[in-house]
Structures are given as structure tokens and as C-alpha cells.
PDB file of C-alpha atoms in Angstrom:
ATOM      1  CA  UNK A 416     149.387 -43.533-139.014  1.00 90.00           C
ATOM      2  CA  UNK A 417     149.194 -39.678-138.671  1.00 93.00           C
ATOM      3  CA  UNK A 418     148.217 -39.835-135.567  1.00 93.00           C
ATOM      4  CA  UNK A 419     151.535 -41.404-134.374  1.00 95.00           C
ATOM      5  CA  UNK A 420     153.742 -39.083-135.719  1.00 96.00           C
ATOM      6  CA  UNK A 421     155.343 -35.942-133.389  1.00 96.00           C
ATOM      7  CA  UNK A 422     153.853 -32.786-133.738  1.00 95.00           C
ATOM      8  CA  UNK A 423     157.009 -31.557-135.750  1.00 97.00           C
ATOM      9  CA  UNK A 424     156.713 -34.247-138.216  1.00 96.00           C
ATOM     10  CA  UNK A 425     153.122 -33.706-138.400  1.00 95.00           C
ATOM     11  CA  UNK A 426     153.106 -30.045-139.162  1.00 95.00           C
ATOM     12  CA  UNK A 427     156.160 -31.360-141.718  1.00 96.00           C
ATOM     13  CA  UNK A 428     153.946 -33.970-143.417  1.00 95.00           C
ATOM     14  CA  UNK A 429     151.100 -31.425-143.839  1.00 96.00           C
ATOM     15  CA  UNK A 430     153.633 -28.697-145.495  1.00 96.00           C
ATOM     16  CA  UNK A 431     154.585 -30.844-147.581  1.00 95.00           C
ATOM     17  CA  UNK A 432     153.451 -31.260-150.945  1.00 93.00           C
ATOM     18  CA  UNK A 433     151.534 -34.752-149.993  1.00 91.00           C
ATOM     19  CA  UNK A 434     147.454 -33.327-150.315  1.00 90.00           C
ATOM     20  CA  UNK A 435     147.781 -35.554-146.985  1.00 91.00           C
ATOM     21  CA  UNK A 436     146.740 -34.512-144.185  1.00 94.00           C
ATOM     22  CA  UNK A 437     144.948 -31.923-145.473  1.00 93.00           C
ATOM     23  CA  UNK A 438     142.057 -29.599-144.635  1.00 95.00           C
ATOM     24  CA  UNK A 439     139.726 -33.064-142.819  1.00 95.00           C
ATOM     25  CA  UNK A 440     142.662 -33.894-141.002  1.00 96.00           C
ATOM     26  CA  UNK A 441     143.179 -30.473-139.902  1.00 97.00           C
ATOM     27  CA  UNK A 442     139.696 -30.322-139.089  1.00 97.00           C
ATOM     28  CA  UNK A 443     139.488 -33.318-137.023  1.00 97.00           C
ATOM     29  CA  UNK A 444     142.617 -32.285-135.009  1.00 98.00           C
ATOM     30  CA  UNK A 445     141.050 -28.771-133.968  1.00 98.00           C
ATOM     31  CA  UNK A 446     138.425 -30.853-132.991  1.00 98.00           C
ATOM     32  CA  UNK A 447     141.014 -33.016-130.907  1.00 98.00           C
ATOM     33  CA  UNK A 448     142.295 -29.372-129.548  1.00 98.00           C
ATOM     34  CA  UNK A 449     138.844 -28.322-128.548  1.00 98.00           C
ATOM     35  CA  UNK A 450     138.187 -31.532-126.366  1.00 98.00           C
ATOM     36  CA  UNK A 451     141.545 -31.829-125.084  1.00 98.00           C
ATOM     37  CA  UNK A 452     141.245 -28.319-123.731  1.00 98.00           C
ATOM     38  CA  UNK A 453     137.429 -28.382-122.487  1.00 98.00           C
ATOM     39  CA  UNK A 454     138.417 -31.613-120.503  1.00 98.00           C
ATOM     40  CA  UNK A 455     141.644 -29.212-119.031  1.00 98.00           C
ATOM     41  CA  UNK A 456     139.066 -26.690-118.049  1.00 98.00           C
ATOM     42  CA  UNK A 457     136.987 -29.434-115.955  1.00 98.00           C
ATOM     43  CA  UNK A 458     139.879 -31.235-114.866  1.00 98.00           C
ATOM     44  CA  UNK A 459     141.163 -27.543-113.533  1.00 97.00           C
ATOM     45  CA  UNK A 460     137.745 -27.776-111.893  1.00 97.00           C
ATOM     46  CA  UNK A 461     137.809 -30.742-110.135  1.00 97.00           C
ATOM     47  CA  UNK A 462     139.051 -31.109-106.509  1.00 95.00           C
ATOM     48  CA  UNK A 463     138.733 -27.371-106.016  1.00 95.00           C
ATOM     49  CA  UNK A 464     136.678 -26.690-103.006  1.00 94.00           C
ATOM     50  CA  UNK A 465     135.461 -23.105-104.796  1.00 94.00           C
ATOM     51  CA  UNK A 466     133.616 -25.502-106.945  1.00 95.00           C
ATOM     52  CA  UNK A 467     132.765 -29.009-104.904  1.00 94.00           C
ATOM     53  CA  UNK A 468     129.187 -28.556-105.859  1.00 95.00           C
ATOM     54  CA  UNK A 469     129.935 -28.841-109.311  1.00 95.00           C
ATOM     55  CA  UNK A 470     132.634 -31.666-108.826  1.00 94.00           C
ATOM     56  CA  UNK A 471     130.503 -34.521-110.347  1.00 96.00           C
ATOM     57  CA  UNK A 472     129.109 -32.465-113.051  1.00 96.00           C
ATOM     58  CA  UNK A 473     133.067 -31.731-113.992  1.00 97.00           C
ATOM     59  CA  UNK A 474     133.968 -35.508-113.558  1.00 97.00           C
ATOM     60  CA  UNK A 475     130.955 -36.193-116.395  1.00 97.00           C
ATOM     61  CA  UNK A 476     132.148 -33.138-118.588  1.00 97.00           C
ATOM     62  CA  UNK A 477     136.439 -34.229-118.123  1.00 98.00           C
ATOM     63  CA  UNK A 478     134.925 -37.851-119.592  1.00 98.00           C
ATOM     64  CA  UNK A 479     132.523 -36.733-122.428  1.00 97.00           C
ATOM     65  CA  UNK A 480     135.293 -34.413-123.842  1.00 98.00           C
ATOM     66  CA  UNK A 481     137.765 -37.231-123.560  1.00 98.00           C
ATOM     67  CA  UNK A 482     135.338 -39.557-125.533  1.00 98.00           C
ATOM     68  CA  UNK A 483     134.932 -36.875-127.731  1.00 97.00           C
ATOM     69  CA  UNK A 484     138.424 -36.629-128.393  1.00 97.00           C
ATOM     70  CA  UNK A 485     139.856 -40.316-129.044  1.00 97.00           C
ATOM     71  CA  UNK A 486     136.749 -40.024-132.078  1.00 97.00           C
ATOM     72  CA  UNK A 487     138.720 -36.758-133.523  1.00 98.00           C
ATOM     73  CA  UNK A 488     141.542 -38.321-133.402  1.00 97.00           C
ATOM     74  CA  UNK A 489     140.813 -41.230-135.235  1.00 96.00           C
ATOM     75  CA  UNK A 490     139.226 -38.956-137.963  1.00 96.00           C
ATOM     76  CA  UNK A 491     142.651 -37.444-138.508  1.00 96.00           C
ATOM     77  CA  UNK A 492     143.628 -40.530-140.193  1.00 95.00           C
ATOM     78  CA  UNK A 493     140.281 -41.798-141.322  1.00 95.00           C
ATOM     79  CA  UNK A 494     139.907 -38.365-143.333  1.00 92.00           C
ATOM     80  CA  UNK A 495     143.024 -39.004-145.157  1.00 92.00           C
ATOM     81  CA  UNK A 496     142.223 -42.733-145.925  1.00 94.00           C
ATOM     82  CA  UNK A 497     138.540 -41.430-147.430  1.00 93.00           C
ATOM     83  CA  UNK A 498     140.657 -39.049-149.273  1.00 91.00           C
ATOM     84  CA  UNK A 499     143.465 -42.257-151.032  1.00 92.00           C
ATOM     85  CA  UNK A 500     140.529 -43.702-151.428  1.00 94.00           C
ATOM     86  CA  UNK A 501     139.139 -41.358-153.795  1.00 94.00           C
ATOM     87  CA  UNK A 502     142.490 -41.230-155.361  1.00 93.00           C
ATOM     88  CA  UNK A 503     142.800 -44.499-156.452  1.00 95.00           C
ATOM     89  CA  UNK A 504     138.909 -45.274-157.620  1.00 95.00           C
ATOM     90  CA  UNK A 505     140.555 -42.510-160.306  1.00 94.00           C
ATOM     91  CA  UNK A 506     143.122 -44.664-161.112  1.00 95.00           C
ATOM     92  CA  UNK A 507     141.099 -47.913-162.030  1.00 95.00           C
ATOM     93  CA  UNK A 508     141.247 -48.976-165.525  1.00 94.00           C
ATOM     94  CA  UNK A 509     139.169 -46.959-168.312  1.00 93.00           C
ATOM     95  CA  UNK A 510     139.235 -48.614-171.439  1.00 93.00           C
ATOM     96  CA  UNK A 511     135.716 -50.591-171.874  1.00 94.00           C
ATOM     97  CA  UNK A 512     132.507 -49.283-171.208  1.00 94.00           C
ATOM     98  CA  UNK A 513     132.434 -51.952-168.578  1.00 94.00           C
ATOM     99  CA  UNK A 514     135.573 -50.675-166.664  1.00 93.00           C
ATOM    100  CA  UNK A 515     134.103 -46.600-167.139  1.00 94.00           C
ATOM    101  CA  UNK A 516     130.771 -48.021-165.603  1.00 95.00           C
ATOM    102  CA  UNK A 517     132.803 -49.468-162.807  1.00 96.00           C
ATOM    103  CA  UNK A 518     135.318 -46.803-162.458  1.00 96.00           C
ATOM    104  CA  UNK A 519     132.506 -43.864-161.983  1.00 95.00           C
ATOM    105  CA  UNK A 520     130.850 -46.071-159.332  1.00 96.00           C
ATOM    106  CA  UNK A 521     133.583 -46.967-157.223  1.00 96.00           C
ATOM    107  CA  UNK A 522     134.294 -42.878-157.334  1.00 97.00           C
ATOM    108  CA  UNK A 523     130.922 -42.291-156.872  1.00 96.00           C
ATOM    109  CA  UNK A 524     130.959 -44.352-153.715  1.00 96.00           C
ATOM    110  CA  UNK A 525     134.576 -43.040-152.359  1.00 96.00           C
ATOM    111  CA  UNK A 526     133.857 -39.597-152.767  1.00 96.00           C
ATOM    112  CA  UNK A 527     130.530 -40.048-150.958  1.00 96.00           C
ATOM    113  CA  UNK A 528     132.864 -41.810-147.595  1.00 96.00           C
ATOM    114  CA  UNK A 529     134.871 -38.733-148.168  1.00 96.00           C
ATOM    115  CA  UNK A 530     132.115 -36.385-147.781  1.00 96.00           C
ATOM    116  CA  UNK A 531     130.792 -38.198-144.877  1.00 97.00           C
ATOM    117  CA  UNK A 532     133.909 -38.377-142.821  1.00 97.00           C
ATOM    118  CA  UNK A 533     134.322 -34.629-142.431  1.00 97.00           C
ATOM    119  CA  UNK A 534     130.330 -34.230-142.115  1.00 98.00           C
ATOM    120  CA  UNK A 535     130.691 -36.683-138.670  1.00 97.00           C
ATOM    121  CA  UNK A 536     133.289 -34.442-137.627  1.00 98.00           C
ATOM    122  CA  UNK A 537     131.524 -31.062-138.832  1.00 98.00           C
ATOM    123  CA  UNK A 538     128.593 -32.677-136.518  1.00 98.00           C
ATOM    124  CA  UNK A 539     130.627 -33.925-133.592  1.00 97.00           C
ATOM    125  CA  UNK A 540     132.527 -30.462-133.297  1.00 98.00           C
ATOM    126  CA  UNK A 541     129.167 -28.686-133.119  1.00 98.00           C
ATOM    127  CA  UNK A 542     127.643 -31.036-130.553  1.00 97.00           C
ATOM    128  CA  UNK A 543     130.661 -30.286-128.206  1.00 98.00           C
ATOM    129  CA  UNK A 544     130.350 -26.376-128.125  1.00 98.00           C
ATOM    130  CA  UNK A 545     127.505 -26.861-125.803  1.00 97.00           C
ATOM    131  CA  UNK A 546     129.659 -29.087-123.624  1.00 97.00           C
ATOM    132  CA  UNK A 547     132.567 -26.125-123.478  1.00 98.00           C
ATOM    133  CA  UNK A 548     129.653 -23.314-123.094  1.00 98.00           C
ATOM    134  CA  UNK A 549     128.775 -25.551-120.117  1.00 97.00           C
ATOM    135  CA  UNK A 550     132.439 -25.699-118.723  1.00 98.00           C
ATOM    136  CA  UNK A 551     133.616 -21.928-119.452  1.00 97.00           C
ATOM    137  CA  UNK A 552     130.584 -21.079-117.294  1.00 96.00           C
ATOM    138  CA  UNK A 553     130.800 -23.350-114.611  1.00 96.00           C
ATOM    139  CA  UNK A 554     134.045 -24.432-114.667  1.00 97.00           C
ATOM    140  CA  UNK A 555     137.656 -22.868-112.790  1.00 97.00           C
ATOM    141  CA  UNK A 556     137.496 -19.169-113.876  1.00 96.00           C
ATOM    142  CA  UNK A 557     140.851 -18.973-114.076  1.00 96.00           C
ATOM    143  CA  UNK A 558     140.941 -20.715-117.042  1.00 97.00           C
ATOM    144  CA  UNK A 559     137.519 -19.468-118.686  1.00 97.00           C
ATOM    145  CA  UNK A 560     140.236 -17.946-121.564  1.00 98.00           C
ATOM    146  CA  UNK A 561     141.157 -21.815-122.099  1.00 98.00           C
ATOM    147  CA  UNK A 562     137.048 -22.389-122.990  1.00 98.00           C
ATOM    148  CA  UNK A 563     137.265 -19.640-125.427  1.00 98.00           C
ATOM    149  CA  UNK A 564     140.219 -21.202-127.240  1.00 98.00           C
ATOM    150  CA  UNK A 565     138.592 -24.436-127.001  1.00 98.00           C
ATOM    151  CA  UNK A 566     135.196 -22.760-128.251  1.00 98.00           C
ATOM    152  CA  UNK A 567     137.447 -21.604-131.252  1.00 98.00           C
ATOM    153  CA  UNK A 568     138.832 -24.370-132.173  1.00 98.00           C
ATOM    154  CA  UNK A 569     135.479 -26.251-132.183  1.00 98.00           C
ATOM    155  CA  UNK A 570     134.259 -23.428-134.279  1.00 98.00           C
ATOM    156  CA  UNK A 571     137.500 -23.725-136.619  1.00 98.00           C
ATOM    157  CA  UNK A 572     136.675 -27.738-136.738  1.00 98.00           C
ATOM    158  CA  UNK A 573     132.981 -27.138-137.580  1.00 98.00           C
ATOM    159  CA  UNK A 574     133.921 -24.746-140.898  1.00 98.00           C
ATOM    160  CA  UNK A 575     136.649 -26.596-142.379  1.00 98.00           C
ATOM    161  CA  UNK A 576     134.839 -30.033-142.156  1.00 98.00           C
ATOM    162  CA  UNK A 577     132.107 -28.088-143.566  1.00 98.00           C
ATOM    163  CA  UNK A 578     134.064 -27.274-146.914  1.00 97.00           C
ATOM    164  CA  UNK A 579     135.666 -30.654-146.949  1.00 96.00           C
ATOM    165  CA  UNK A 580     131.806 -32.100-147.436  1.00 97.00           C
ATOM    166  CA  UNK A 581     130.776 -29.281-149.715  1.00 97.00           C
ATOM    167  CA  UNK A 582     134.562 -29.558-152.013  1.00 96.00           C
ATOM    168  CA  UNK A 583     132.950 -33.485-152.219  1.00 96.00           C
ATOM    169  CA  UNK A 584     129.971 -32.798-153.104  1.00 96.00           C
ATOM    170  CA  UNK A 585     129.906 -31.189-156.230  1.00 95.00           C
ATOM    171  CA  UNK A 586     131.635 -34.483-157.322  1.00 95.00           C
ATOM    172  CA  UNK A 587     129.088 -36.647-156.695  1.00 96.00           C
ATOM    173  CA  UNK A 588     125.634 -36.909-158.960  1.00 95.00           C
ATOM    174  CA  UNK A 589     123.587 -37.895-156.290  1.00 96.00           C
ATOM    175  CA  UNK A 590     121.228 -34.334-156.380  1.00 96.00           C
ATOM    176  CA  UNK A 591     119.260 -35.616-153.254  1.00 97.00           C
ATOM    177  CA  UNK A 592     121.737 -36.515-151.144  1.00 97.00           C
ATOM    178  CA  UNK A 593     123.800 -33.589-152.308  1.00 97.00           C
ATOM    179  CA  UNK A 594     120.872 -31.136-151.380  1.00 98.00           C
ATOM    180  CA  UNK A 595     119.850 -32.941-147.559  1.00 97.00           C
ATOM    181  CA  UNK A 596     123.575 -32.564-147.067  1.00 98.00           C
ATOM    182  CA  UNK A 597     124.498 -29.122-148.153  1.00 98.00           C
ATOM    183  CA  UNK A 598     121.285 -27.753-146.052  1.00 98.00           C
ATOM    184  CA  UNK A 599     122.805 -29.413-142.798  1.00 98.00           C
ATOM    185  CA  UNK A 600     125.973 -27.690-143.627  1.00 98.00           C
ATOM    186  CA  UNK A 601     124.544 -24.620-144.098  1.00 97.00           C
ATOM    187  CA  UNK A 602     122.844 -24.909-140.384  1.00 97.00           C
ATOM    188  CA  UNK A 603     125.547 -26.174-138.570  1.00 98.00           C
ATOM    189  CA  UNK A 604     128.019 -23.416-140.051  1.00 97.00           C
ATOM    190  CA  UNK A 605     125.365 -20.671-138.323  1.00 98.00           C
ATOM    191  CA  UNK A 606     124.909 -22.150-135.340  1.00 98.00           C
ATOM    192  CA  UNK A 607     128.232 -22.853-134.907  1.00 98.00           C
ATOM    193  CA  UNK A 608     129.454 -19.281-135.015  1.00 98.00           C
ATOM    194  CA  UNK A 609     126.806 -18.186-133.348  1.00 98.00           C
ATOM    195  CA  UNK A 610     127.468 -20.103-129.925  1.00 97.00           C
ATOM    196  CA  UNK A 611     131.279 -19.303-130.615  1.00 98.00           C
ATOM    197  CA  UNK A 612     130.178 -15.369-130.678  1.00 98.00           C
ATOM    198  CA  UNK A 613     128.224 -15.630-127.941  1.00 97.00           C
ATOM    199  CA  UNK A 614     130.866 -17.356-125.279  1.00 97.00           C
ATOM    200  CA  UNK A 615     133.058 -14.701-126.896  1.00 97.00           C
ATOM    201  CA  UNK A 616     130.981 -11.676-126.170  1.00 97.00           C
ATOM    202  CA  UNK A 617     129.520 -12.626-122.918  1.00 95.00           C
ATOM    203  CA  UNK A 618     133.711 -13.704-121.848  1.00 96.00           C
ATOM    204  CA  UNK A 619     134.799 -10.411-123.106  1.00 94.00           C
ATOM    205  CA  UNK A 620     132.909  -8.520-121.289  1.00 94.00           C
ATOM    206  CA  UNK A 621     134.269 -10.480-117.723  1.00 90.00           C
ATOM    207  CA  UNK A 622     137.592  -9.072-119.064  1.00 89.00           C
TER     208      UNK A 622
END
């Protein structure tokens, strides 16, 4: 599993020339880095008697990112899987009408999974900017700088899931499911660097 590999031999696999991990993995993990670090943030938080009336609210926020986290991380490697699968619904036998029938479903249906897998993430990644907004204002200013890395990196997760659904779906002939899906992207990719502008401005200007 990716997931169990160092980070030297995970950058290595990725610079590889394996299209595994690639660009849903990568995805996934910045949204790994952007829970990791809001739960930092609140755990910086909590026990600090400058912020005791905010020491539950920390506790929930230090859990929720954690939560959050363990699901990026298992979309590392559930990314990549979506992505063999794909590969090998190629590779299926051709020769009959019966085996092209089957062939173009089974691709059909993998590249669909694929463009699902980063669309969770694209959605997950967006749902937790509002969670590091939260912490990066109420949270240990001392590490407000943290939020705004975390902020990015949700931001960075958000936009490459994005083209990881889009690259998918202009495989699949689906023109309903294709549309629904491309108009959520389209949302999520303003709103998502809208709230990372705004942390960024209004944290700028503390500076």
C-alpha cells in the first residue's frame, strides 16, 4: 500500500515513471496535510489557559480533522486502485462483438469509480476549509500561519481532485451524469478559492 511506504520512497514512487500515485493520490494526501495540520492548530489550542473557553470547541475540531484525515488517507491508495482499474478494463479481450460490448462496459463502469474517488475527495477537502477558517480564528495565534498552510493545502486538494474527475469524464458517455458532475466541480473550484483568499487576506493583514 502507498500509504505504508516512507515519505522518501513515496516521493520516489511518484517520480517515477509508474502513472501511480499520481495527481488523486496527490490530491488526497494534501488533503491528509490540511487535516493533519488544522488538528495541530487545535491541539496547539488545547490546555492553554489564553483559550480555556474554547477548550471543548478545540477538543471537537482536533477529532473532526483527525476523522477527516484517516478518509484522505485511505483515498491515497483507493485513487490509485480506481486508476489499475481502469487500466486493465482496457486490457480485456476485443475480438467479438460480445467481448467489445463487454470491454466498453467494464471501462465505462471503472472510469466512472475513478471519477468518483477524486470527486469524494474534491468534496471532503472543501467541507474542511470551514473547519480550518474556524481554527485559524479561534485557535493558538501563534500558529494562525499553520491554518493558512493548512487552508492551502485544502485548496490545493480541492483543484487537483477537481481535474482528476473532469480528465475522467470526457471518457465516459454518460452526458447526464457527465453534466451534474462537471457543474459541482465548477462550484466547488470557486468556493474553494474563495474561502482560501479570504483566510489569506484577512491573515495578511494581522501580519
Amino acid at each position: 500500500m502507498l500509504v505504508n511506504l516512507t515519505i522518501k520512497e513515496f516521493l520516489s514512487k511518484t517520480a517515477g515513471s509508474d502513472p501511480v500515485p499520481g495527481g488523486g493520490s496527490i490530491a488526497a494526501l494534501n488533503g491528509a496535510i490540511a487535516s493533519a495540520l488544522a488538528e495541530m492548530v487545535a491541539n496547539l489550542t488545547i490546555g492553554k489557559k489564553k483559550y480555556e473557553d474554547r477548550e471543548e470547541q478545540m477538543k471537537q475540531i482536533a477529532a473532526s480533522a483527525n476523522n477527516h484525515q484517516m478518509l484522505f488517507i485511505q483515498d491515497i491508495d483507493a485513487d490509485s486502485d480506481a486508476y489499475n482499474k481502469v487500466f486493465d478494463a482496457f486490457k480485456l479481450p476485443k475480438e467479438t462483438d460480445e467481448e467489445k460490448a463487454e470491454r466498453s462496459k467494464q471501462i465505462q463502469a471503472a472510469t466512472k469509480i475513478a471519477a468518483e474517488i477524486p470527486m469524494e475527495v474534491a468534496r471532503r477537502a472543501y467541507a474542511i476549509m470551514d473547519l480550518i477558517a474556524e481554527v485559524a480564528e479561534k485557535g493558538n495565534q501563534n500558529a494562525v500561519t499553520d491554518a493558512c498552510v493548512s487552508m492551502m493545502s485544502a485548496r490545493t486538494a480541492v483543484l487537483g481532485a477537481i481535474l482528476n474527475v473532469k480528465i475522467n469524464l470526457s471518457s465516459l458517455k454518460d452526458e447526464e451524469y457527465v453534466a451534474k458532475m462537471k457543474a459541482e466541480c465548477d462550484q466547488l473550484e470557486k468556493d474553494a478559492v474563495a474561502k482560501e483568499q479570504a483566510l489569506l487576506e484577512k491573515v495578511n493583514k494581522m501580519l
